[in-house]
Short mmCIF file of C-alpha atoms and ligand atoms in Angstrom, two decimals:
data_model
loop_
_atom_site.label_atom_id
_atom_site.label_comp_id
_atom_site.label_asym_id
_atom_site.label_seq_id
_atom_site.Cartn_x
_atom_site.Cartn_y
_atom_site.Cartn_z
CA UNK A 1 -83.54 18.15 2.91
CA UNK A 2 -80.08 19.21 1.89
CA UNK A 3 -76.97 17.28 3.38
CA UNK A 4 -74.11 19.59 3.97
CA UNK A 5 -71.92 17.64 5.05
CA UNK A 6 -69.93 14.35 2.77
CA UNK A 7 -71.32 10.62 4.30
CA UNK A 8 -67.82 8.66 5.40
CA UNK A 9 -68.50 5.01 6.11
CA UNK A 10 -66.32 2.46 7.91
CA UNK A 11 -66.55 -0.53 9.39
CA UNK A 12 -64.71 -2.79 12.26
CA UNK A 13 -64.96 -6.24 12.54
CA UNK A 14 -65.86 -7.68 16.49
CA UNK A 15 -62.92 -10.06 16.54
CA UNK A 16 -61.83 -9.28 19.75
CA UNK A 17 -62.40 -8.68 23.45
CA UNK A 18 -60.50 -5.36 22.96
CA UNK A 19 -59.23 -2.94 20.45
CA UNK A 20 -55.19 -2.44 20.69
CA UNK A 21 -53.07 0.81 20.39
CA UNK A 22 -52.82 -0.10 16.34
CA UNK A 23 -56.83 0.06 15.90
CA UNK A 24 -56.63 2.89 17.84
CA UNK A 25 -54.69 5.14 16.55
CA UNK A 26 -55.26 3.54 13.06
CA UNK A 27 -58.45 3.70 12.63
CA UNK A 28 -60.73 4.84 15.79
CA UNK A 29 -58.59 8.43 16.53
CA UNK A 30 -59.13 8.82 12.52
CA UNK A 31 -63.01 8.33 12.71
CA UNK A 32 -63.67 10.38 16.02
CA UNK A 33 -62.02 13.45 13.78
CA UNK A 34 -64.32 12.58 10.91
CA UNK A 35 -67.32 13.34 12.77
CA UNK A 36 -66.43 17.23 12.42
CA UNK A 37 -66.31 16.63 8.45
CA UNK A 38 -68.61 14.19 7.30
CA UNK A 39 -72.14 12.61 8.38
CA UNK A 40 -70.50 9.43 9.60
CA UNK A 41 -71.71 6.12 9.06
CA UNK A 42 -69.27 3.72 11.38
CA UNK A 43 -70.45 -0.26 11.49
CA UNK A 44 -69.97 -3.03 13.75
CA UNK A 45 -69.14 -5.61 10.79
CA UNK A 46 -70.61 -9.14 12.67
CA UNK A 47 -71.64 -10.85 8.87
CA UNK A 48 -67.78 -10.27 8.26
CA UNK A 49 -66.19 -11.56 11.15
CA UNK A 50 -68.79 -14.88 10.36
CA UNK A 51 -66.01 -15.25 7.45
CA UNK A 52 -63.50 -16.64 10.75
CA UNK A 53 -65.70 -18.77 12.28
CA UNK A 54 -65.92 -17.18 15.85
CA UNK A 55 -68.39 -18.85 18.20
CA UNK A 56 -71.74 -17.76 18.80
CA UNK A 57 -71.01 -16.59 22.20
CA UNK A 58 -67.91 -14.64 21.46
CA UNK A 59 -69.39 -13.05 18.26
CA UNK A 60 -72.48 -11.49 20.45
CA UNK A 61 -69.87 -10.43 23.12
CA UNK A 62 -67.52 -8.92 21.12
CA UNK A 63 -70.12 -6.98 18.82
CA UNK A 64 -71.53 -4.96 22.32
CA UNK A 65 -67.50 -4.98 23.45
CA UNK A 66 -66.55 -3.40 20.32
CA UNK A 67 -69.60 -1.03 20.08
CA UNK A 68 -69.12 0.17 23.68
CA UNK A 69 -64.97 0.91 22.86
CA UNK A 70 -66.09 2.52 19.93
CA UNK A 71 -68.51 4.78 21.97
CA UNK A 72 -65.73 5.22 24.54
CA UNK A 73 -63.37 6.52 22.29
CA UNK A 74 -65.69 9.41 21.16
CA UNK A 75 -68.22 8.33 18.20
CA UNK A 76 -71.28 10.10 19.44
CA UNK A 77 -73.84 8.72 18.25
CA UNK A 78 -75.71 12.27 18.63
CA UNK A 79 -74.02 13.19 15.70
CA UNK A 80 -72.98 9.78 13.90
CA UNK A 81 -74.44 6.81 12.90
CA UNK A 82 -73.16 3.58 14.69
CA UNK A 83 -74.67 -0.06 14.47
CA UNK A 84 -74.52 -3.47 13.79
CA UNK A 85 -74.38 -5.03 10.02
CA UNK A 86 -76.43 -7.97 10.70
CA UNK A 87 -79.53 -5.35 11.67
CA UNK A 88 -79.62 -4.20 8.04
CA UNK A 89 -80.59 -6.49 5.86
CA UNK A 90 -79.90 -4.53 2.92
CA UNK A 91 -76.01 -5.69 3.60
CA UNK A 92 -76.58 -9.09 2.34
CA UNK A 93 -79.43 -7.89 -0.26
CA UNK A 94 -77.05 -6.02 -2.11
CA UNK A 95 -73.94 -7.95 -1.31
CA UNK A 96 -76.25 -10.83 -4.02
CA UNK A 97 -76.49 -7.68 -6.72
CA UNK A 98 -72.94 -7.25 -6.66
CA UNK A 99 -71.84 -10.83 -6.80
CA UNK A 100 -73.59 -11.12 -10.20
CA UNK A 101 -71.00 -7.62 -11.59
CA UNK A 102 -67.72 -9.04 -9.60
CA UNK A 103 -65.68 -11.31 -11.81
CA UNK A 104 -64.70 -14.34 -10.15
CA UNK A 105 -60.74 -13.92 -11.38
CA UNK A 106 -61.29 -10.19 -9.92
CA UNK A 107 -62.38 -11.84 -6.89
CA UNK A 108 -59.62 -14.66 -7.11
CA UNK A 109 -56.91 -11.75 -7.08
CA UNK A 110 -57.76 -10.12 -3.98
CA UNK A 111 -54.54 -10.47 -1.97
CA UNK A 112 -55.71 -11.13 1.67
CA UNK A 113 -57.89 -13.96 0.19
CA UNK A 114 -55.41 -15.51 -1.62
CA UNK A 115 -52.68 -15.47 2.25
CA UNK A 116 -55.85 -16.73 4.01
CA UNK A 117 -56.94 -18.90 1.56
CA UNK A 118 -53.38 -20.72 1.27
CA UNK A 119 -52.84 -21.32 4.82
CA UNK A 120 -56.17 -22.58 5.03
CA UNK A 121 -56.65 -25.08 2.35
CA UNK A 122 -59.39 -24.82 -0.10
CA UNK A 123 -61.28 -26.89 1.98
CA UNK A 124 -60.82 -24.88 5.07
CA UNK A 125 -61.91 -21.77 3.08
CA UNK A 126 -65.56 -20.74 2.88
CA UNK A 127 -67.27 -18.97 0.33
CA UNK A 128 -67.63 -16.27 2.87
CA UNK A 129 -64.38 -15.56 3.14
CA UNK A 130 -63.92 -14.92 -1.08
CA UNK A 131 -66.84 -12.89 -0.87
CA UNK A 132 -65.79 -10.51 1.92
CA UNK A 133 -64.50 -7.90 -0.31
CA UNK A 134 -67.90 -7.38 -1.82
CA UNK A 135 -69.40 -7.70 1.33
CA UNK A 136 -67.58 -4.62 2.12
CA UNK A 137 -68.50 -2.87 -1.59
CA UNK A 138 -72.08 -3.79 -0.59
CA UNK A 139 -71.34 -1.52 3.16
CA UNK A 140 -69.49 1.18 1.54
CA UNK A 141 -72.00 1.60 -1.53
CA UNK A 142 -75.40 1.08 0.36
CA UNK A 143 -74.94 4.48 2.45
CA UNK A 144 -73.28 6.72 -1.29
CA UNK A 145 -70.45 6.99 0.76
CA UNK A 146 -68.20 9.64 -0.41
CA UNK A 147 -64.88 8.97 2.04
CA UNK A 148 -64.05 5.43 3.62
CA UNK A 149 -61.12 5.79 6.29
CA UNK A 150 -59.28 2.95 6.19
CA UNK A 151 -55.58 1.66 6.87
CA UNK A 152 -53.08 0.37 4.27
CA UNK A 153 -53.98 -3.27 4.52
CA UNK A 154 -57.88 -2.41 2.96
CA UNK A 155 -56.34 -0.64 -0.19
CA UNK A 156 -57.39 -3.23 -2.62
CA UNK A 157 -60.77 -3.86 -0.94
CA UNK A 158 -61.17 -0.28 -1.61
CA UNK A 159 -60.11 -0.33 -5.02
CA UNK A 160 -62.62 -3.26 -6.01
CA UNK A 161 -65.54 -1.06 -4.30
CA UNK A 162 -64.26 1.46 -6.34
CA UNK A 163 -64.40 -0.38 -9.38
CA UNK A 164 -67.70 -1.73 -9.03
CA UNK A 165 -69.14 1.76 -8.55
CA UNK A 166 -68.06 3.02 -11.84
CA UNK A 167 -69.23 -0.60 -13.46
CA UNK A 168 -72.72 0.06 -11.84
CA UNK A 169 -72.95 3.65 -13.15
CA UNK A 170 -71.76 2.47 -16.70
CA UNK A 171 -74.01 -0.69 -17.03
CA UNK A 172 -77.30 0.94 -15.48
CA UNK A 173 -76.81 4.56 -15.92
CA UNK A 174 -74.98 7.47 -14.23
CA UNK A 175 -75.95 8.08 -10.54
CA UNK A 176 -76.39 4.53 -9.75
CA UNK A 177 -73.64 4.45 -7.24
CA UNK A 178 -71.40 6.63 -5.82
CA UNK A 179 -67.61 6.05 -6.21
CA UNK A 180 -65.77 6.33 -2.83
CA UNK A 181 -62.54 8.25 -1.85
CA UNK A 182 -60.07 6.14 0.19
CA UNK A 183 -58.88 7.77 3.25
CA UNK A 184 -55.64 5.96 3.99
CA UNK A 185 -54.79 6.38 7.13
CA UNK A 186 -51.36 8.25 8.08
CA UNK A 187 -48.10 6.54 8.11
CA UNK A 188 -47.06 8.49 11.76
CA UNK A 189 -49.49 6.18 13.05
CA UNK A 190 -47.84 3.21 11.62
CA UNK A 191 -47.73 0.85 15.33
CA UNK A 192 -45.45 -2.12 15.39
CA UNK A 193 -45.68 -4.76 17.41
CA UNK A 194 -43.82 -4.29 20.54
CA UNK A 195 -41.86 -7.92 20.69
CA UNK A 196 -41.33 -7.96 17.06
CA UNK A 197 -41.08 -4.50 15.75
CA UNK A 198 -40.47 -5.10 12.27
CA UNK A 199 -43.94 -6.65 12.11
CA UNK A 200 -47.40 -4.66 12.18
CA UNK A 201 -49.35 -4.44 15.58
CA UNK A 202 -52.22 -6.91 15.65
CA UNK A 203 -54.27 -9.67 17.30
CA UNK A 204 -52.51 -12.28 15.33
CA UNK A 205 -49.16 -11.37 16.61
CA UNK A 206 -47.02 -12.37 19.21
CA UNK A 207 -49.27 -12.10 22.71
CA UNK A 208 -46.60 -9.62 24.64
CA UNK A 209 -46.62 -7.29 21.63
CA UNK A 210 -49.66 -5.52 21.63
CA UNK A 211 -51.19 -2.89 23.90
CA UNK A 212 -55.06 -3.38 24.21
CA UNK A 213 -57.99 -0.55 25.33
CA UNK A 214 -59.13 -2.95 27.55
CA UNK A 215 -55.90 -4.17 29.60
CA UNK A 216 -55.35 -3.09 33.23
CA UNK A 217 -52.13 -0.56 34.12
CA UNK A 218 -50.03 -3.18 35.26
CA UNK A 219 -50.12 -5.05 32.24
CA UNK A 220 -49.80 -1.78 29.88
CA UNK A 221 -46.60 -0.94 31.99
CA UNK A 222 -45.32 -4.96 31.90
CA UNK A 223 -45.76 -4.82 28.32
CA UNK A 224 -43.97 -2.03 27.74
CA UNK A 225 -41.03 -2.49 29.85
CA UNK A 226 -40.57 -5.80 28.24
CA UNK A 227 -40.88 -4.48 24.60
CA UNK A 228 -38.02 -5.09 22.95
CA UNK A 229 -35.35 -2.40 22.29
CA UNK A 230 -32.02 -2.19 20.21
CA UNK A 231 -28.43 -3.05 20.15
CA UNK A 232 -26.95 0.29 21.57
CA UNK A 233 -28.03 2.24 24.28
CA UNK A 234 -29.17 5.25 22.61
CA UNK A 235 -32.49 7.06 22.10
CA UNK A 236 -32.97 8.20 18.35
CA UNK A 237 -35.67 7.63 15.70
CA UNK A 238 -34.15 5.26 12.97
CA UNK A 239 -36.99 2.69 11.98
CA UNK A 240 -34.34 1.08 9.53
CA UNK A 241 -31.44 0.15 12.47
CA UNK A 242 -33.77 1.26 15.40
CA UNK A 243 -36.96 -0.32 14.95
CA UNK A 244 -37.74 -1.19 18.69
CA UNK A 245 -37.01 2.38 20.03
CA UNK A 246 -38.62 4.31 16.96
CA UNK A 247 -41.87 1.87 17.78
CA UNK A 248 -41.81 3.08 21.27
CA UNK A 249 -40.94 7.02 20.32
CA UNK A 250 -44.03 6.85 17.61
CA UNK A 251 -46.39 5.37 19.92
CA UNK A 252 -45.25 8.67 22.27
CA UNK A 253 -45.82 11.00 19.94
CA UNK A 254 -49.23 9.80 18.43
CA UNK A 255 -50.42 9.92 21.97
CA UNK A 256 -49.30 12.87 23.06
CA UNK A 257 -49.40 15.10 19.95
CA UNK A 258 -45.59 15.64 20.65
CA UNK A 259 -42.89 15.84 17.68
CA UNK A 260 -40.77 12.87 17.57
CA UNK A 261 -37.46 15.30 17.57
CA UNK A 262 -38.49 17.50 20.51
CA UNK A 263 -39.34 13.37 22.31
CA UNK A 264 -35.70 12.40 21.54
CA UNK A 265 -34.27 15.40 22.61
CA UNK A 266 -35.44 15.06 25.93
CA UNK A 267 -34.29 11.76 26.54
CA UNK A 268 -30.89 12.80 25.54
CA UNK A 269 -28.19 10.82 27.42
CA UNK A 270 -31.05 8.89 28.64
CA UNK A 271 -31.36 5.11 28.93
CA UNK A 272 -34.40 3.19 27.19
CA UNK A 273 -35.46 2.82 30.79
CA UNK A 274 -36.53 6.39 31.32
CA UNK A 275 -38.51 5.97 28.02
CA UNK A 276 -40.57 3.20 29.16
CA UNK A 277 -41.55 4.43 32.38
CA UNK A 278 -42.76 7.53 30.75
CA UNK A 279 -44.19 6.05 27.98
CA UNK A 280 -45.71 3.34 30.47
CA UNK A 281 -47.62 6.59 32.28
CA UNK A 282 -49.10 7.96 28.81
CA UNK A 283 -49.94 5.03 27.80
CA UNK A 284 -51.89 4.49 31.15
CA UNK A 285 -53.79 8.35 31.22
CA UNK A 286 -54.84 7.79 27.44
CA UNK A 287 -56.54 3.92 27.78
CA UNK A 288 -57.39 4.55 31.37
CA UNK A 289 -60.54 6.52 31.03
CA UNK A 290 -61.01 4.84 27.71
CA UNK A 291 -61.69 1.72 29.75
CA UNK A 292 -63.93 2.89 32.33
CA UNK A 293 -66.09 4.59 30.26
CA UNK A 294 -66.83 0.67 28.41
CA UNK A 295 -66.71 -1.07 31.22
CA UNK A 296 -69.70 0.79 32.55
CA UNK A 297 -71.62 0.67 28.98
CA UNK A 298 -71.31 -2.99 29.02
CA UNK A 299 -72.47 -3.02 32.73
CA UNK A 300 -75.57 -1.72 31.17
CA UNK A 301 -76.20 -3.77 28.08
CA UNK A 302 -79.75 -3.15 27.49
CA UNK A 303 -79.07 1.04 27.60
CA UNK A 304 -76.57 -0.30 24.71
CA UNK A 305 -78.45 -2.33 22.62
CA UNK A 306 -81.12 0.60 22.63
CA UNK A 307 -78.20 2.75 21.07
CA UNK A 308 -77.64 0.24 18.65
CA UNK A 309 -81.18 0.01 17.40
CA UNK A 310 -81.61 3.83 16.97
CA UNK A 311 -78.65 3.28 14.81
CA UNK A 312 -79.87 0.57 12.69
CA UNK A 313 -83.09 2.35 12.38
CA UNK A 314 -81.26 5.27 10.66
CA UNK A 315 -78.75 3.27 9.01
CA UNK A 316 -81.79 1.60 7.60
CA UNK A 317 -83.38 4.82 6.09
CA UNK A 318 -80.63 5.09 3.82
CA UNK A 319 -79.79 1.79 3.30
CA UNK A 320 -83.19 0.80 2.43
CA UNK A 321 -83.73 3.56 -0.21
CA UNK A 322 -80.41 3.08 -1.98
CA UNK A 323 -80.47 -0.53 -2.19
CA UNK A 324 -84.36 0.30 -4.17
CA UNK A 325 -82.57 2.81 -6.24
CA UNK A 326 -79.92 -0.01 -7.55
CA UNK A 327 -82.22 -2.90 -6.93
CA UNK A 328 -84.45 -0.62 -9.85
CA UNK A 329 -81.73 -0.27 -12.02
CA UNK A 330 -80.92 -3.62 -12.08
CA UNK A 331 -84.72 -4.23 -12.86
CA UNK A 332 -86.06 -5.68 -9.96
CA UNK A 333 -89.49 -5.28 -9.57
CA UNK A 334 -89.88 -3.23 -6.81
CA UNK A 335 -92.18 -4.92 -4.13
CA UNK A 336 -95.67 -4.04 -4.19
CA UNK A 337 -94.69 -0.84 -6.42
CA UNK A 338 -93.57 1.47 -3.53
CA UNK A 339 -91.97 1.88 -0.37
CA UNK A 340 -88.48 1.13 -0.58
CA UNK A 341 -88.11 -0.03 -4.12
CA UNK A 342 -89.10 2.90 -5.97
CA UNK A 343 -89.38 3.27 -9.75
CA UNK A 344 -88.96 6.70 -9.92
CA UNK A 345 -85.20 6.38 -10.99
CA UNK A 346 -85.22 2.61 -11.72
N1 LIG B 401 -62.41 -5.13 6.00
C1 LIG B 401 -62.31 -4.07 6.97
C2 LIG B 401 -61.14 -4.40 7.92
O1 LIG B 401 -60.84 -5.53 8.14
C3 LIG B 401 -63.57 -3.90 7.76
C4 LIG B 401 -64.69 -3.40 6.91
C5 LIG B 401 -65.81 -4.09 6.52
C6 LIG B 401 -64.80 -2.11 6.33
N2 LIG B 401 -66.61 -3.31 5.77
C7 LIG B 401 -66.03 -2.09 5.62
C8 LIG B 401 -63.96 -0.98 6.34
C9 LIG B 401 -66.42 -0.97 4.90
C10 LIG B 401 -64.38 0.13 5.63
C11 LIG B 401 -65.59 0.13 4.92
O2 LIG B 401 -60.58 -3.50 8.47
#
């Protein structure tokens, strides 16, 4: 049957009770708009987030928590493929293939193994955790994906999948795997943290600074009246002198579509007060239905798992007959001579 449209993959690791403002508009926004161009693959990456150590119990919560956000914020899985990683067992499978293509210096140079690494001591760091990047090769690769939206920070990671395509096509033959297009997110949506605005938006940060899906109005509008703001009194995008105030003008205009100049102009002669009230309200009318809409999917886990399994059984389709395709190439036998390993192209 002919596929029309592209395949984008991407995947999000369940690390958290909730998504903030920075996944949001980094990454989730970005794959809800995909669905119009591509036949989207989007994963719940649990084998990943294994690489941190998480408990059991918070790893099971947070995979439905972070399905049900995703589902809130508008992958339809109708029209998109969403599941979890550990349900196809082709991840790991060809996560092994790769491992024995990926040198281990290539490995060694990967830049958010070598921070993580170093503040954890070589004894503190798992093999897991240096084998995430093909981990995420292994995702991206098992579904031919031809775009994989992801933000700055995944650039290398991308690269290295990248690379291992076109050394998988050149050892065992053209067609073996597909090299993916990054998709780095926009800088516009570039969220800082709000206590320490010089500093990316994340879970790791300071605990005022974020905004998360999941927090209640009161807190949204706390956090933002307590974000920090600059030396003079004036409201004018200047990320260089003006970091607090052009954090708090970006995250306005990302959510409201708005231009940042037409934003400043009406807060002319304004005081940063004004600013955060009304950002405080938009904030508020974007996450408000976002969060109803998952608290009543995870009232109703079992109507959510079922999505989930629907997903891995399609996500398993085409995992299943690429990993036989490379599995072939690589001369595996393939298992009993048919069904998902076959020699056709091997
Ligand atoms: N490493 C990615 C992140 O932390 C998550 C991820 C895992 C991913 N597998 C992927 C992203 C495949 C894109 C494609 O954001």
């Amino acid at each position: 049957m002919p596929n029309p449209r592209p395949r984008a993959f991407s995947g999000i690791q369940p690390t958290a009770d909730s998504l903030h403002l920075g996944n949001y508009l980094g990454a989730l926004v970005n794959w809800v708009a995909f669905q119009d161009t591509f036949e989207c693959v989007y994963c719940v990456v649990d084998l990943h987030s294994l690489t941190v150590g998480p408990d059991p119990a918070a790893i099971r919560d947070r995979t439905r928590r972070t399905a049900a956000q995703m589902l809130a914020a508008g992958i339809d899985p109708s029209r998109s493929i969403l599941f979890v990683q550990s349900h196809v067992p082709e991840h790991a499978e060809l996560t092994w293939l790769l491992n024995c293509v990926t040198g281990f210096g290539e490995a060694s140079r990967m830049t958010q193994f070598k921070d993580k690494s170093l503040r954890q001591g070589s004894e503190g760091t798992t093999v897991g955790l240096f084998d995430y990047p093909v981990l995420m090769a292994a995702d991206i690769l098992l579904y031919d994906a031809a775009a994989v939206p992801v933000g700055e920070d995944q650039r290398q990671h991308l690269e290295l999948s990248r690379d291992l395509a076109t050394r998988l096509n050149a050892r065992y033959g053209e067609g073996t795997a597909i090299v993916p297009e990054p998709y780095i997110v926009r800088a516009t949506a570039k969220i800082q943290d709000l206590q320490d605005p010089t500093s990316k938006m994340s879970k790791s940060g300071s605990p005022g600074g974020i905004l998360e899906l999941m927090d209640s109005p009161k807190v949204l509008a706390k956090r933002i009246k307590s974000a920090v703001t600059d030396g003079d009194t004036e409201i004018r995008f200047d990320p260089g002198t003006k970091p607090g105030v052009s954090n708090l003008l970006t995250i306005y205009s990302a959510l409201t579509g708005r231009g940042i100049d037409t934003i400043v102009e009406d807060y002319r002669g304004k005081m940063y007060g004004h600013l955060k009230a009304d950002l405080a309200d938009v904030v508020v009318e974007v996450f408000t239905p976002l969060r109803e809409k998952t608290q009543s999917y995870l009232e109703d886990p079992a109507w959510l798992d079922a999505i989930l399994a629907e997903g891995a059984a399609r996500a398993r389709e085409i995992a299943a007959e690429v990993y036989g395709r490379i599995a072939g190439r690589f001369g595996l036998l393939p298992p009993g001579g048919a069904g998902r390993g076959s020699s056709a192209d091997g």
